[in-house]
Amino acid sequence: MSEAIEVEQELPEIAVGETLISVRGLKNAFGEQVVHEGLDLDLKKGEILGVVGGSGTGKSVLMRSIIGLQTPVEGEITVFGESMIDRDEADAVAVRKRWGVLFQGGALFSTLSVAENIQVPLREFYGDTLNQELLDDIAAFKVLISGLSVDAGPKFPAELSGGMKKRAGLARALALDPELLFLDEPTAGLDPIGAAAFDELIHQLRSILGLTVFLITHDLDTLYAICDRVAVLADKRVIAVGTIDELLATDHPWIQEYFNGPRGRAAVASAKANGKKV
Amino acid sequence: MEAQADFIEEQTGSGRALRFTGNLAIARLGDLPKRLEQLSGPIEEVRLDEIEHIDTIGAWIVHDFAHTHSARITGAGPDATKLLDQLAQADDTIRSRVHVPYTPAFLRVMGEVGDATMVAMRTLLGLLGFFGATCIAIWSVIRQPSRFRANAVIQRFEVVGVSALGIVGLMSFLIGIVIAQQGAVQLRQFGAEVFTINLIGRITLRELGVLMTAIMVAGRSGSAFAAQLGTMKLTEEIDAMRIIGVSPMEALVLPRLLASVVMMPLLGFYSSVVAIIGGGIWCWIDLGIPPITFVQRLREVVPMTDLWVGIVKAPVFGAIIAMAGCFQGMQVKGDAEEVGMRTTSAVVQAIFLVIVLDAFFAVFFTQVGWI
């Protein structure tokens, strides 16, 4: 039994359906420009929450605030019951081991191969536990479950297409078997078949690993296919959260236009055709 | 609190079994993988009925262990079964992945030498091709002067020339002082301090002024050219230009080339003058030679050809620096790391070529009698 693990701070276990992320009164501003003001949002364990909003409504900024890359002007953010604002590095590590993040462009380390990219978090946190052989096997498995072929492992990010980079980024986000996954527009730039496969993958991973997913997306098909609830960002805050049916019941013009526009209706039709509940 | 992952050996009717306990998740593994490796002897059964939780990494370890010992897995819960099934499916592919073959050190070194030679040859050819492309671009601008981008050129003048005045001046001033000080110390031994003025005047105008300026411009602007063009290449800006019908050679390379060619002689001359001023001040302080006498003496001992020697070389150096920078920038293909690598090569190549050419110039000018 290794010492490091015993001393390490324990975070409380959170049961399915309880609040995993809570954002209260968030305010973000860049100079004069206020992006968020009085934003509240809850993410419950085990759910897939879709976050939608027009361009420039601060979806990525919200994600960056939650994962601690952007310090808000005001507000309280807790993840796994831990406050994310002004905490010290030691506490942050305990949280970081439990989440994975997929950035918009994949954000792979360009000097490392895909397999090495996946091994970075494993090595960083569990370098003593896992030997190289095991690391290689795990990396190969993560490459496979993210929908890449196993030959992609030794390749460098520059040799991959945009969609493959996303999948490799997902593989790295999944490296530590996180409980919480942040995805920033995972299906943007993928072909429809690839995007559908990605949706299916997230859905599967949720059922196998019990993932909770914070998903920023513009893809209506993704929203219908896998999201349990959808949060709508507008007017610097979350104007509505709920299932798509609940959102459709509101009369906010942006929501109506978003879901009832031609693309929204097409997504409903295809979801119905696939036998999904709408 | 969750229990640490662990295992116990048990006897069954037909042989040995291994019962895993606790939480088989990565954070709870501890030294389990190492202990499993040390386990020897046949194991018939792997029991999972007492585990609390299992993640993909734990599942892989169990699967791998069962696979190598040809043991069967029993007692897996629904989650574990799902995971193990998935692993069993992926198993062949994971094991069949290409392992990078090991090459002996000798072959690796030989290979690297070969690669480096090929790269050097290709770079030389590429540079030649780039020079050709530049000539074509110049010719097409000469035929259609309306395509000349005066604004871009003037903007480059400022970046390459005017902004460099401060640092080039400071460097030259200090170098002037150093030459004067060192020269005076040596020449004093022969009672020939007055020749310090010859030393300062001739060496700065002929060689050091332009050479040091070239090194400074290569570091300041040559690197910037490579990094700018390299980044533009990465962000597909250069492709976008081509598609719109703007020639990158005309819009990006020519202004930079022209700016370097025009600014180098001016900066070189400025550098020489500032170095002479620095040397003159030192002569005044250390040797007691007043500025009037210094200038008088300078006019007697430094022939006009020394100035020409410096000024003629400068535009050539400028062209080399700009070409090396732009050429390396345009070679960027892959990722951010390559931009850094190309920028380094641009500066190294520029300084190397400048010094090589300087040696040729020195021989040439001596041969034509500009001694």
XYZ file of C-alpha atoms in Angstrom:
649
model
C 0.000 0.000 0.000
C 1.559 3.264 -0.978
C 1.840 6.083 1.520
C 0.957 8.850 -0.898
C -2.499 7.510 -1.442
C -3.300 7.256 2.226
C -2.301 10.778 3.117
C -4.129 12.182 0.181
C -7.175 14.243 0.844
C -10.428 12.331 0.425
C -13.258 14.013 -1.349
C -16.751 13.101 -0.320
C -18.495 10.464 -2.416
C -21.519 11.917 -4.144
C -24.558 9.788 -4.839
C -26.297 9.663 -8.218
C -28.765 12.519 -8.609
C -27.069 14.769 -6.100
C -25.409 18.006 -7.063
C -21.875 17.560 -8.408
C -21.215 21.044 -9.711
C -22.903 24.079 -8.309
C -22.429 27.569 -9.699
C -23.970 30.481 -7.793
C -24.045 34.154 -8.700
C -21.191 33.852 -11.168
C -19.892 37.052 -12.717
C -17.217 37.071 -15.382
C -15.947 40.166 -17.085
C -13.116 41.010 -19.456
C -12.409 44.674 -18.818
C -15.623 46.534 -19.551
C -17.286 43.607 -21.254
C -19.411 41.563 -18.869
C -19.879 37.984 -20.040
C -21.803 36.483 -17.125
C -23.754 38.146 -14.363
C -25.708 36.350 -11.657
C -25.336 32.982 -13.380
C -26.631 29.920 -11.482
C -26.243 26.345 -12.652
C -26.344 22.868 -11.111
C -25.015 19.651 -12.563
C -26.269 16.433 -10.976
C -24.241 13.285 -10.768
C -24.887 10.814 -13.541
C -26.518 13.216 -15.948
C -25.441 14.575 -19.296
C -26.053 18.290 -19.301
C -25.999 20.063 -22.629
C -25.073 23.746 -22.589
C -26.297 25.786 -25.537
C -26.282 29.458 -26.373
C -25.538 31.824 -29.237
C -21.961 32.569 -30.211
C -20.322 34.834 -27.673
C -22.668 34.021 -24.785
C -19.748 32.652 -22.830
C -20.241 28.893 -22.931
C -16.528 28.187 -23.043
C -15.882 30.879 -20.419
C -18.375 29.142 -18.127
C -16.531 25.856 -18.594
C -13.181 27.534 -18.009
C -14.511 29.101 -14.811
C -15.713 25.754 -13.510
C -12.438 23.990 -14.226
C -10.480 26.853 -12.709
C -8.788 28.350 -15.770
C -10.686 31.605 -15.459
C -11.045 33.363 -12.134
C -14.483 34.924 -11.883
C -15.067 38.456 -10.648
C -17.798 37.287 -8.274
C -19.642 34.133 -7.417
C -19.210 30.722 -5.897
C -18.361 27.518 -7.745
C -18.183 24.133 -6.068
C -17.227 20.854 -7.710
C -17.458 17.597 -5.712
C -18.478 19.839 -2.808
C -15.139 21.679 -2.949
C -14.997 25.384 -3.615
C -13.069 25.997 -6.826
C -12.196 29.609 -6.152
C -8.966 30.557 -4.387
C -8.114 27.039 -3.372
C -4.560 25.902 -3.042
C -2.758 23.589 -5.428
C -2.894 20.501 -3.167
C -6.701 20.554 -3.005
C -6.897 21.209 -6.713
C -5.005 18.000 -7.509
C -7.592 15.846 -5.731
C -10.303 17.331 -7.939
C -8.259 17.224 -11.123
C -7.808 13.478 -10.835
C -11.540 13.065 -10.986
C -12.344 15.009 -14.108
C -11.320 14.964 -17.735
C -11.521 17.875 -20.120
C -11.780 17.866 -23.901
C -10.933 21.276 -25.318
C -12.357 22.557 -28.574
C -9.299 21.903 -30.689
C -8.257 18.756 -28.826
C -5.327 20.615 -27.188
C -3.021 17.637 -27.636
C 0.609 18.185 -26.718
C 2.183 18.541 -30.118
C 5.575 17.127 -29.165
C 4.108 13.853 -27.880
C 2.480 11.005 -29.750
C -1.179 10.190 -29.139
C -0.292 7.302 -26.822
C 2.129 9.497 -24.874
C -0.515 12.206 -24.641
C -2.873 9.739 -23.008
C -0.145 8.596 -20.646
C 0.614 12.120 -19.421
C -2.118 12.263 -16.732
C -1.519 8.604 -15.831
C 2.184 9.172 -15.365
C 1.652 12.452 -13.556
C -0.589 10.948 -10.888
C 0.144 7.226 -10.874
C 3.686 6.987 -12.227
C 4.763 4.618 -9.431
C 1.773 2.294 -9.720
C 1.849 1.569 -13.423
C 4.771 0.207 -15.388
C 5.457 1.092 -19.014
C 3.912 -2.092 -20.409
C 0.682 -1.423 -18.524
C 0.707 2.241 -19.548
C 1.037 1.222 -23.185
C -1.820 -1.261 -22.889
C -4.069 1.275 -21.199
C -3.222 3.947 -23.768
C -4.022 1.495 -26.581
C -7.340 0.631 -24.951
C -8.270 4.311 -24.506
C -7.371 4.930 -28.130
C -9.729 2.120 -29.116
C -12.663 3.158 -26.963
C -12.495 6.702 -28.252
C -13.113 5.323 -31.701
C -9.635 5.597 -33.183
C -7.816 2.691 -34.722
C -4.971 1.320 -32.669
C -2.447 2.494 -35.305
C -3.156 6.058 -34.226
C -1.252 5.526 -30.966
C 2.282 6.193 -32.231
C 1.178 9.071 -34.481
C 1.826 12.698 -33.644
C -0.999 15.250 -33.469
C 0.243 16.981 -36.626
C -0.413 13.761 -38.558
C -4.060 13.552 -37.454
C -7.166 15.068 -39.007
C -9.402 17.390 -37.012
C -11.870 14.670 -36.075
C -9.094 12.291 -35.061
C -7.571 14.999 -32.859
C -10.919 15.324 -31.082
C -11.037 11.603 -30.474
C -7.447 11.573 -29.262
C -8.319 14.496 -26.979
C -11.245 12.481 -25.643
C -8.964 9.504 -25.085
C -6.683 11.706 -23.003
C -9.648 13.163 -21.107
C -10.731 9.594 -20.306
C -7.257 8.460 -19.268
C -7.926 8.533 -15.533
C -11.452 7.076 -15.797
C -12.866 10.367 -14.571
C -16.276 10.710 -12.966
C -16.825 14.057 -14.574
C -16.190 14.887 -18.189
C -16.152 18.361 -19.739
C -16.628 18.424 -23.476
C -16.334 21.646 -25.441
C -18.104 21.210 -28.765
C -17.006 17.607 -29.257
C -18.904 17.045 -32.490
C -18.132 20.367 -34.191
C -16.243 19.701 -37.388
C -17.036 15.994 -37.456
C -18.907 14.379 -40.307
C -22.478 13.304 -39.393
C -21.496 9.645 -39.131
C -18.546 10.494 -36.928
C -20.694 12.829 -34.839
C -23.367 10.161 -34.341
C -20.666 7.667 -33.373
C -19.288 10.190 -30.905
C -22.742 10.649 -29.340
C -23.114 6.908 -29.057
C -19.659 6.670 -27.514
C -20.451 9.235 -24.815
C -23.720 7.472 -24.119
C -21.960 4.111 -23.786
C -19.206 5.501 -21.581
C -21.814 7.009 -19.327
C -23.476 3.669 -18.831
C -20.215 1.766 -18.341
C -18.249 4.246 -16.268
C -21.110 6.154 -14.652
C -19.894 9.408 -16.150
C -21.344 12.819 -15.505
C -20.945 15.017 -18.554
C -20.886 18.772 -19.020
C -21.315 19.175 -22.746
C -21.101 22.401 -24.693
C -22.593 21.913 -28.115
C -24.300 23.489 -31.079
C -25.286 20.133 -32.421
C -29.039 19.687 -32.083
C -28.789 15.996 -32.873
C -26.416 15.556 -29.956
C -28.807 17.402 -27.679
C -31.704 15.168 -28.641
C -29.684 11.988 -28.689
C -27.817 12.028 -25.408
C -28.541 15.027 -23.179
C -30.697 14.483 -20.090
C -31.080 18.187 -19.497
C -30.170 21.277 -21.458
C -29.087 24.634 -20.033
C -29.613 27.684 -22.207
C -27.185 30.595 -21.868
C -28.457 34.017 -22.864
C -28.556 37.529 -21.398
C -25.365 36.783 -19.396
C -26.999 33.991 -17.365
C -28.681 30.606 -17.638
C -32.197 31.500 -18.690
C -33.598 27.982 -18.525
C -32.556 24.458 -17.581
C -34.560 21.337 -18.210
C -35.388 18.595 -20.635
C -35.976 19.732 -24.175
C -39.746 19.348 -23.655
C -39.610 21.618 -20.652
C -37.589 24.147 -22.602
C -40.074 24.064 -25.467
C -42.817 24.900 -22.990
C -41.152 28.230 -22.180
C -41.863 31.162 -24.438
C -38.412 32.691 -24.606
C -37.970 33.735 -28.240
C -34.378 32.494 -28.549
C -35.273 29.042 -27.213
C -38.258 28.819 -29.517
C -36.176 29.834 -32.496
C -33.374 27.484 -31.547
C -35.470 24.350 -31.196
C -38.236 25.196 -33.657
C -36.047 26.476 -36.462
C -35.646 24.286 -39.557
C -32.595 22.542 -38.118
C -34.324 21.966 -34.786
C -37.277 20.314 -36.481
C -34.999 18.164 -38.600
C -33.213 16.979 -35.459
C -36.554 16.057 -33.841
C -37.561 14.111 -36.926
C -34.317 12.162 -37.005
C -34.453 11.501 -33.268
C -37.982 10.154 -33.655
C -36.915 8.032 -36.577
C -34.202 6.533 -34.381
C -36.773 5.632 -31.750
C -35.491 8.045 -29.135
C -37.936 9.619 -26.774
C -38.465 13.285 -27.527
C -13.918 5.282 2.814
C -13.264 2.917 -0.028
C -10.988 -0.010 0.536
C -7.635 -0.388 -1.154
C -7.561 -2.874 -4.005
C -6.140 -6.191 -2.866
C -6.258 -9.914 -3.593
C -6.097 -13.136 -1.647
C -5.178 -16.592 -2.827
C -7.650 -19.376 -2.248
C -7.683 -23.110 -2.840
C -10.472 -24.534 -4.925
C -11.220 -28.135 -5.710
C -9.181 -28.175 -8.883
C -6.444 -25.630 -8.187
C -5.603 -22.152 -7.030
C -7.904 -19.138 -7.318
C -7.351 -15.453 -6.820
C -10.028 -13.381 -5.126
C -9.854 -9.643 -5.700
C -11.220 -7.374 -3.004
C -11.693 -3.666 -2.471
C -11.942 -0.976 -5.088
C -10.171 -1.889 -8.311
C -9.894 1.717 -9.497
C -6.700 3.476 -10.465
C -6.597 5.658 -7.360
C -6.789 2.557 -5.128
C -4.408 0.226 -6.964
C -1.251 0.997 -5.009
C 1.357 -1.662 -5.694
C -1.177 -4.251 -6.858
C 0.207 -4.472 -10.430
C 3.695 -5.179 -9.098
C 2.493 -7.829 -6.673
C 0.465 -9.498 -9.401
C 3.550 -9.675 -11.579
C 5.496 -11.447 -8.850
C 2.798 -14.074 -8.437
C 3.931 -17.372 -9.887
C 2.382 -20.745 -10.472
C -0.829 -21.665 -12.240
C -4.040 -19.844 -11.330
C -7.286 -21.344 -12.525
C -9.848 -18.837 -11.456
C -10.081 -15.093 -10.873
C -12.960 -14.165 -8.576
C -14.461 -10.735 -8.675
C -17.489 -11.288 -6.429
C -16.104 -9.255 -3.534
C -14.914 -6.150 -5.339
C -16.645 -2.842 -4.610
C -15.975 -1.056 -7.855
C -13.890 -1.482 -10.976
C -12.732 0.976 -13.621
C -11.179 0.413 -17.039
C -7.656 0.292 -15.699
C -8.535 -2.209 -12.985
C -10.468 -4.222 -15.545
C -7.482 -4.282 -17.879
C -5.235 -5.510 -15.093
C -7.688 -8.317 -14.235
C -8.179 -9.163 -17.881
C -4.461 -9.154 -18.624
C -3.753 -11.305 -15.593
C -6.448 -13.823 -16.510
C -5.192 -13.836 -20.088
C -1.556 -14.561 -19.224
C -2.496 -17.252 -16.679
C -5.319 -18.641 -18.850
C -7.585 -18.307 -15.860
C -11.343 -17.851 -16.067
C -13.043 -14.850 -14.517
C -16.010 -15.502 -12.258
C -18.338 -13.504 -10.091
C -18.183 -10.300 -12.123
C -21.076 -7.922 -11.565
C -22.992 -6.346 -14.465
C -20.697 -3.284 -14.722
C -17.560 -5.372 -14.546
C -18.938 -7.801 -17.123
C -19.656 -4.950 -19.531
C -16.137 -3.611 -19.090
C -14.496 -7.010 -19.395
C -16.482 -7.856 -22.509
C -15.368 -4.644 -24.085
C -11.769 -5.393 -23.172
C -11.998 -8.939 -24.478
C -13.218 -7.537 -27.785
C -10.413 -4.993 -27.929
C -7.810 -7.465 -26.709
C -6.491 -8.720 -30.043
C -6.227 -5.247 -31.491
C -4.429 -3.900 -28.434
C -1.906 -6.720 -28.461
C -1.411 -6.591 -32.202
C -0.490 -2.917 -32.195
C 2.780 -2.046 -33.794
C 5.621 -1.922 -31.343
C 8.361 0.430 -32.397
C 11.243 -1.889 -33.286
C 14.521 -1.409 -31.506
C 17.457 -0.258 -33.624
C 21.056 -0.567 -32.436
C 22.781 2.681 -31.467
C 25.265 2.464 -34.352
C 22.527 2.191 -36.971
C 20.572 4.986 -35.283
C 23.568 7.321 -35.394
C 24.257 6.425 -39.026
C 20.612 6.992 -39.830
C 20.615 10.367 -38.168
C 23.768 11.431 -40.011
C 22.140 10.352 -43.261
C 18.931 12.190 -42.442
C 20.826 15.337 -41.505
C 22.776 15.212 -44.769
C 19.600 14.793 -46.762
C 17.994 17.694 -44.909
C 21.034 19.907 -45.529
C 21.010 19.082 -49.257
C 17.286 19.614 -49.507
C 17.547 22.923 -47.654
C 20.250 24.095 -50.018
C 18.137 23.149 -53.044
C 15.071 24.675 -51.447
C 16.903 27.914 -50.732
C 18.026 28.033 -54.345
C 14.452 27.458 -55.480
C 13.248 30.126 -53.103
C 15.808 32.538 -54.505
C 14.467 31.778 -57.975
C 10.880 32.329 -56.874
C 11.896 35.642 -55.328
C 13.561 36.732 -58.569
C 10.393 35.876 -60.478
C 8.318 37.850 -57.996
C 10.656 40.840 -58.319
C 10.468 40.650 -62.098
C 6.677 40.500 -62.103
C 6.488 43.506 -59.793
C 8.894 45.403 -62.055
C 6.674 44.677 -65.053
C 3.532 45.668 -63.159
C 4.627 48.342 -60.700
C 1.037 48.763 -59.522
C 1.405 45.472 -57.662
C 4.166 46.908 -55.535
C 2.980 47.132 -51.908
C 4.461 50.386 -50.705
C 2.576 50.365 -47.400
C 3.805 46.932 -46.408
C 7.371 47.865 -47.335
C 7.319 51.054 -45.298
C 5.830 49.260 -42.338
C 8.701 46.735 -42.559
C 11.210 49.620 -42.779
C 9.995 50.718 -39.387
C 10.084 47.253 -37.828
C 13.445 46.227 -39.298
C 15.213 49.570 -39.272
C 13.846 52.281 -37.026
C 12.943 50.021 -34.100
C 16.428 48.509 -34.204
C 18.206 51.854 -33.807
C 18.240 51.719 -30.009
C 19.696 48.272 -29.535
C 22.104 48.459 -32.496
C 23.333 51.853 -31.255
C 23.878 50.637 -27.705
C 25.689 47.513 -28.885
C 27.914 49.435 -31.306
C 28.764 52.083 -28.737
C 29.917 49.434 -26.293
C 31.865 47.565 -28.959
C 33.609 50.823 -29.923
C 34.657 51.300 -26.319
C 35.882 47.720 -26.010
C 38.002 47.947 -29.180
C 39.501 51.247 -28.074
C 40.244 49.991 -24.580
C 41.763 46.667 -25.663
C 43.657 48.294 -28.547
C 45.092 50.973 -26.284
C 46.302 48.413 -23.755
C 48.171 46.409 -26.419
C 49.502 49.324 -28.453
C 50.753 51.141 -25.378
C 53.425 48.442 -25.020
C 55.011 49.805 -28.229
C 54.294 53.393 -27.391
C 51.904 53.431 -30.324
C 48.667 54.427 -28.569
C 47.839 56.822 -31.343
C 47.265 53.885 -33.689
C 44.208 53.026 -31.625
C 42.415 55.504 -33.864
C 43.420 53.539 -36.989
C 42.194 50.401 -35.310
C 38.807 51.812 -34.370
C 38.176 53.617 -37.639
C 39.198 50.847 -39.991
C 37.831 47.805 -38.205
C 34.398 49.272 -37.513
C 33.876 50.654 -41.018
C 35.256 47.650 -42.873
C 34.067 44.755 -40.760
C 32.520 45.047 -37.355
C 29.882 47.697 -37.954
C 28.133 45.772 -40.697
C 28.852 42.322 -39.310
C 27.502 43.050 -35.837
C 24.488 44.776 -37.347
C 23.855 41.736 -39.542
C 23.969 39.470 -36.501
C 21.615 41.760 -34.621
C 19.198 42.010 -37.570
C 19.286 38.233 -38.024
C 18.384 37.802 -34.375
C 15.724 40.514 -34.347
C 14.138 40.418 -37.782
C 15.250 37.161 -39.404
C 13.738 35.212 -36.523
C 10.603 37.354 -36.608
C 10.176 36.692 -40.350
C 10.425 32.951 -39.847
C 8.032 32.951 -36.894
C 5.485 35.231 -38.597
C 5.382 33.331 -41.861
C 5.499 30.004 -40.033
C 2.501 30.898 -37.906
C 0.647 32.200 -40.941
C 1.364 28.917 -42.642
C -0.064 27.001 -39.678
C -3.235 29.068 -39.496
C -3.709 28.594 -43.277
C -3.465 32.367 -43.832
C -0.981 31.812 -46.632
C -3.287 29.309 -48.333
C -6.142 31.797 -48.003
C -3.957 34.451 -49.663
C -3.117 32.165 -52.564
C -6.782 31.303 -53.107
C -7.807 34.958 -53.129
C -5.093 35.512 -55.725
C -2.581 37.414 -53.613
C 0.886 36.027 -54.154
C 2.542 35.397 -50.763
C 5.893 36.006 -52.428
C 4.819 39.504 -53.425
C 2.800 40.363 -50.353
C 4.934 38.844 -47.617
C 8.408 37.988 -48.860
C 9.225 40.982 -51.086
C 8.448 43.680 -48.496
C 10.583 41.895 -45.932
C 13.410 41.349 -48.416
C 13.327 44.943 -49.567
C 13.218 46.263 -46.020
C 16.261 44.211 -45.037
C 18.199 45.154 -48.172
C 17.526 48.863 -47.711
C 17.848 48.997 -43.949
C 21.043 46.950 -43.567
C 23.429 49.528 -45.131
C 21.782 52.342 -43.211
C 21.955 50.450 -39.927
C 25.506 49.294 -40.716
C 26.662 52.848 -41.352
C 24.892 54.082 -38.237
C 26.458 51.267 -36.244
C 29.965 52.135 -37.499
C 29.502 55.795 -36.665
C 28.239 55.062 -33.150
C 31.109 52.613 -32.577
C 33.592 55.287 -33.673
C 31.953 57.757 -31.293
C 32.254 55.197 -28.482
C 35.908 54.588 -29.342
C 36.549 58.339 -29.609
C 35.115 58.941 -26.155
C 37.330 56.229 -24.727
C 40.375 57.702 -26.469
C 39.532 61.045 -24.903
C 39.129 59.560 -21.414
C 41.957 57.038 -21.456
C 44.540 58.430 -23.893
C 43.738 62.110 -23.592
C 43.130 62.521 -27.324
C 40.583 65.338 -27.731
C 37.670 64.751 -30.150
C 38.961 67.319 -32.653
C 42.295 65.524 -32.934
C 40.520 62.181 -33.061
C 38.390 63.243 -36.043
C 41.374 64.880 -37.748
C 43.441 61.722 -37.395
C 40.504 59.557 -38.484
C 40.274 61.465 -41.772
C 43.962 60.906 -42.396
C 44.133 57.180 -41.697
C 40.784 55.778 -42.831
C 40.516 55.707 -46.622
C 37.132 56.231 -48.248
C 37.281 52.687 -49.636
C 36.834 51.335 -46.084
C 33.363 52.855 -45.999
C 32.561 51.342 -49.395
C 33.770 47.922 -48.286
C 31.275 48.016 -45.432
C 28.380 49.538 -47.327
C 28.656 47.207 -50.350
C 28.428 44.125 -48.151
C 25.438 45.309 -46.142
C 22.617 44.879 -48.687
C 23.871 41.401 -49.538
C 23.789 40.447 -45.870
C 20.307 41.948 -45.588
C 19.109 39.857 -48.528
C 20.564 36.689 -46.999
C 18.925 37.331 -43.631
C 15.524 38.022 -45.177
C 15.737 35.039 -47.541
C 16.758 32.628 -44.790
C 13.990 33.904 -42.499
C 11.226 33.845 -45.110
C 12.356 30.538 -46.595
C 12.359 28.790 -43.223
C 9.015 30.338 -42.327
C 7.443 29.073 -45.540
C 8.748 25.559 -44.856
C 6.609 25.152 -41.713
C 4.047 22.412 -42.155
C 3.174 20.583 -38.981
C 2.819 22.110 -35.576
C 3.845 24.861 -33.207
C 7.099 23.125 -32.373
C 8.194 23.345 -35.979
C 7.788 27.119 -35.923
C 10.341 27.277 -33.126
C 12.685 24.895 -34.910
C 12.453 26.805 -38.191
C 13.035 30.098 -36.425
C 16.211 28.743 -34.894
C 17.411 27.435 -38.261
C 16.631 30.770 -39.881
C 18.883 32.654 -37.475
C 21.652 30.055 -37.522
C 21.618 29.827 -41.314
C 21.567 33.595 -41.746
C 24.496 34.202 -39.400
C 26.481 31.312 -40.870
C 25.971 32.475 -44.464
C 26.747 36.078 -43.514
C 30.075 35.081 -41.980
C 31.010 32.812 -44.889
C 30.232 35.553 -47.392
C 32.096 38.077 -45.290
C 35.227 35.959 -45.643
C 34.797 35.925 -49.437
C 34.279 39.681 -49.455
C 37.430 40.205 -47.398
C 39.522 38.265 -49.909
C 37.798 39.930 -52.850
C 38.322 43.504 -51.625
C 41.949 42.803 -50.841
C 42.419 41.439 -54.373
C 40.872 44.514 -55.989
C 43.231 46.682 -53.999
C 40.859 48.175 -51.428
C 43.213 47.427 -48.597
